[in-house]
């Protein structure tokens, strides 16, 4: 797709960019390359590709969720300097 200088100037105006003449020329070439690459990607046939497909096989790396017994509350609170209603009690730091 051919990008015109006027289109670059319009995009620069919308983005509030002050481009020099040299920058406008460079931006025209860059935008043509970007849009050309996007057109190349759009031309790929992806009808048979699942939306969640990956190039490399990916397996779940998480362990199974298994219910196990937790630690005894009394044992956990044995070394607590202060405890209240079965919980750690700490000094108030915010008024």
C-alpha positions as a printed NumPy array, in Angstrom:
array([[  0.   ,   0.   ,   0.   ],
       [  1.377,   3.379,  -0.985],
       [  1.514,   5.948,   1.818],
       [  1.405,   9.564,   0.715],
       [  3.181,  12.486,   2.28 ],
       [ -0.212,  14.031,   3.09 ],
       [ -1.185,  10.932,   5.1  ],
       [  2.054,  11.153,   7.076],
       [  1.449,  14.84 ,   7.736],
       [ -2.108,  14.096,   8.882],
       [ -0.952,  11.351,  11.266],
       [  1.813,  13.631,  12.56 ],
       [ -0.76 ,  16.381,  13.132],
       [ -3.095,  13.989,  14.994],
       [ -0.189,  12.792,  17.135],
       [  0.933,  16.4  ,  17.67 ],
       [  4.357,  15.715,  16.184],
       [  6.465,  18.4  ,  14.546],
       [  8.4  ,  16.536,  11.878],
       [ 11.13 ,  17.94 ,   9.694],
       [ 11.067,  17.3  ,   5.942],
       [ 13.695,  14.577,   6.344],
       [ 11.679,  12.931,   9.143],
       [  8.521,  13.03 ,   6.986],
       [ 10.351,  11.196,   4.194],
       [ 11.691,   8.602,   6.636],
       [  8.266,   8.205,   8.265],
       [  6.668,   7.668,   4.848],
       [  9.105,   4.823,   4.115],
       [  8.683,   3.345,   7.596],
       [  4.879,   3.427,   7.456],
       [  4.906,   1.797,   4.008],
       [  7.138,  -0.987,   5.365],
       [  4.912,  -1.508,   8.419],
       [  1.691,  -1.604,   6.41 ],
       [  3.344,  -3.849,   3.813],
       [  4.3  ,  -6.292,   6.568],
       [  0.741,  -6.193,   7.971],
       [ -0.614,  -6.943,   4.475],
       [  1.81 ,  -9.864,   4.239],
       [  0.497, -11.252,   7.531],
       [ -3.122, -10.728,   6.442],
       [ -2.498, -12.794,   3.317],
       [ -1.659, -15.907,   5.373],
       [ -4.272, -18.669,   5.375],
       [ -5.166, -19.352,   9.007],
       [ -8.59 , -20.956,   8.607],
       [ -7.433, -24.314,  10.004],
       [ -5.433, -22.86 ,  12.913],
       [ -6.994, -23.004,  16.343],
       [ -7.124, -19.608,  18.088],
       [ -5.021, -20.921,  20.982],
       [ -2.429, -22.752,  18.892],
       [  1.28 , -22.24 ,  19.584],
       [  4.325, -22.845,  17.461],
       [  5.874, -25.035,  20.148],
       [  3.95 , -27.522,  22.285],
       [  3.083, -26.031,  25.652],
       [  2.072, -28.156,  28.608],
       [  0.623, -27.035,  31.898],
       [  3.525, -26.623,  34.299],
       [  1.383, -26.32 ,  37.412],
       [  0.983, -29.161,  39.836],
       [ -2.338, -30.818,  40.474],
       [ -4.5  , -29.067,  43.034],
       [ -4.611, -31.554,  45.902],
       [ -6.213, -30.914,  49.279],
       [ -3.768, -31.518,  52.128],
       [ -4.06 , -30.986,  55.853],
       [ -2.813, -27.619,  57.079],
       [ -0.641, -27.011,  60.123],
       [ -2.177, -27.012,  63.572],
       [ -3.211, -23.496,  64.648],
       [ -2.101, -23.961,  68.257],
       [  1.307, -25.151,  67.12 ],
       [  1.678, -22.132,  64.833],
       [  0.742, -19.69 ,  67.604],
       [  3.071, -21.217,  70.214],
       [  5.869, -18.734,  69.458],
       [  3.627, -15.714,  68.846],
       [  4.444, -12.937,  71.324],
       [  0.794, -11.844,  71.34 ],
       [ -2.283, -13.641,  70.154],
       [ -5.948, -12.822,  70.178],
       [ -8.882, -15.038,  69.175],
       [ -6.62 , -17.604,  67.528],
       [ -4.7  , -15.023,  65.449],
       [ -1.433, -13.125,  65.66 ],
       [ -1.907,  -9.804,  67.45 ],
       [  0.294,  -6.904,  66.335],
       [  0.484,  -3.315,  67.548],
       [ -1.695,  -0.802,  65.696],
       [  0.406,   1.324,  63.352],
       [ -2.313,   3.38 ,  61.658],
       [ -4.744,   5.597,  63.518]])
